[in-house]
DNA sequence: GACATAACCTAACATGTGTTAGGCAAAATT
DNA sequence: AATTTTGCCTAACACATGTTAGGTTATGTC
């Protein structure tokens, strides 16, 4: 049982840390703050982790690997480009809404990593963005998407799906699926009113 | 001349502070870091400012007032809704690209404000978002925009224009106007290919 | 019942933090 | 020329920081 308890306690520690890092920021959260929230002394934290930065690393890289997994999966299983993009967006939204605290850390606090972890992390981010770009390229090849600057478009899409983290509250009225669909519609359809004579229209 | 020099020195201080706050974050930037970058001692900073937080306040509220001004201006001078939105986006992009360091602080580091300045700041942000929402409402009334959830759409638009700050470099190859136009096209037009039978199309 | 281990504790460390007090030299003002 | 103001300095403060050392207690295993 000891093994299990350790794991649980450490997971709890990481959870609380993510919560505080989101609330106050990494640098502004002290080990004493963290310990107090867990009901223990600051020194006791070091039975579970090696350093403060190790906590940040764990949170950032855990989420990075989740993102890596889903983008690989989407690009592996073949759909048409639009379905691919919709699935990627749905997965992305799911990760963010199911890991609200960790997402904030992943999106904002990673800057506090120091080398070499910092570079390693940025590489993972870039790889994910490239995954999105592949979908866009596919879509343009298949003539389903308009011709756009890939880099520009991928960044804009990421901005849109990442911004959820800024306002999403777990008990809000919109479900993950609803959010994902609205975002997909927005990204794919735009805002301007048009006669729907969409070439690849599906009901 | 003394008056002028004071102002210049203080502006220089605020500029350097914004740069460091962007690079390392507010909490991770010490007064000694800031002083060193200016070539003076930490204690000397207090001849120009009252406290560290006052610096953060000044940066955040200065930029907030710039945003307030331009949104009021756009909603004051009447265009049709699409032109309004395009102008608002252009203004927004301009503020961000012309104040890169301050923008990062405005977008991310404001969390470090303490009450009552924190609430005051959030009110200003909300007011700006409402300004965007007014444009959307106009557009739907004029039947130029599709019917959308205003809150959702305004947040999505803001996410897109704010994300510029994440990748924009002052010496990049895209001009402010280009960025603004591409973003406007993306937001208004979407990604999916369609026969352009836009009801309100203008060349 | 002896032993191992996990989970915590107290105490302390070296260093970094924002800030204040008081002074001094150069520049601006009178 | 005398005086004020500006812009900086040194020294120090009180406190917060991440982390280490070493000890204690409860829990589970043999």
PDB file of C-alpha atoms in Angstrom, chain A residues 27-28 32 55 85 94 108 146 158 162 176 186:
ATOM      1  CA  UNK A  27       7.330  32.536  -9.159  1.00  0.00           C
ATOM      2  CA  UNK A  28       4.827  34.041  -6.759  1.00  0.00           C
ATOM      3  CA  UNK A  32       5.449  27.251   2.103  1.00  0.00           C
ATOM      4  CA  UNK A  55       7.129  20.283 -10.061  1.00  0.00           C
ATOM      5  CA  UNK A  85      -9.305  19.370 -38.062  1.00  0.00           C
ATOM      6  CA  UNK A  94     -10.999  18.232 -24.176  1.00  0.00           C
ATOM      7  CA  UNK A 108       1.864  30.554 -19.392  1.00  0.00           C
ATOM      8  CA  UNK A 146      -8.832  27.952 -48.956  1.00  0.00           C
ATOM      9  CA  UNK A 158      -4.089  27.521 -31.777  1.00  0.00           C
ATOM     10  CA  UNK A 162      -6.001  27.977 -26.291  1.00  0.00           C
ATOM     11  CA  UNK A 176     -16.841  20.313 -24.115  1.00  0.00           C
ATOM     12  CA  UNK A 186     -16.029  29.575 -36.312  1.00  0.00           C
TER      13      UNK A 186
END
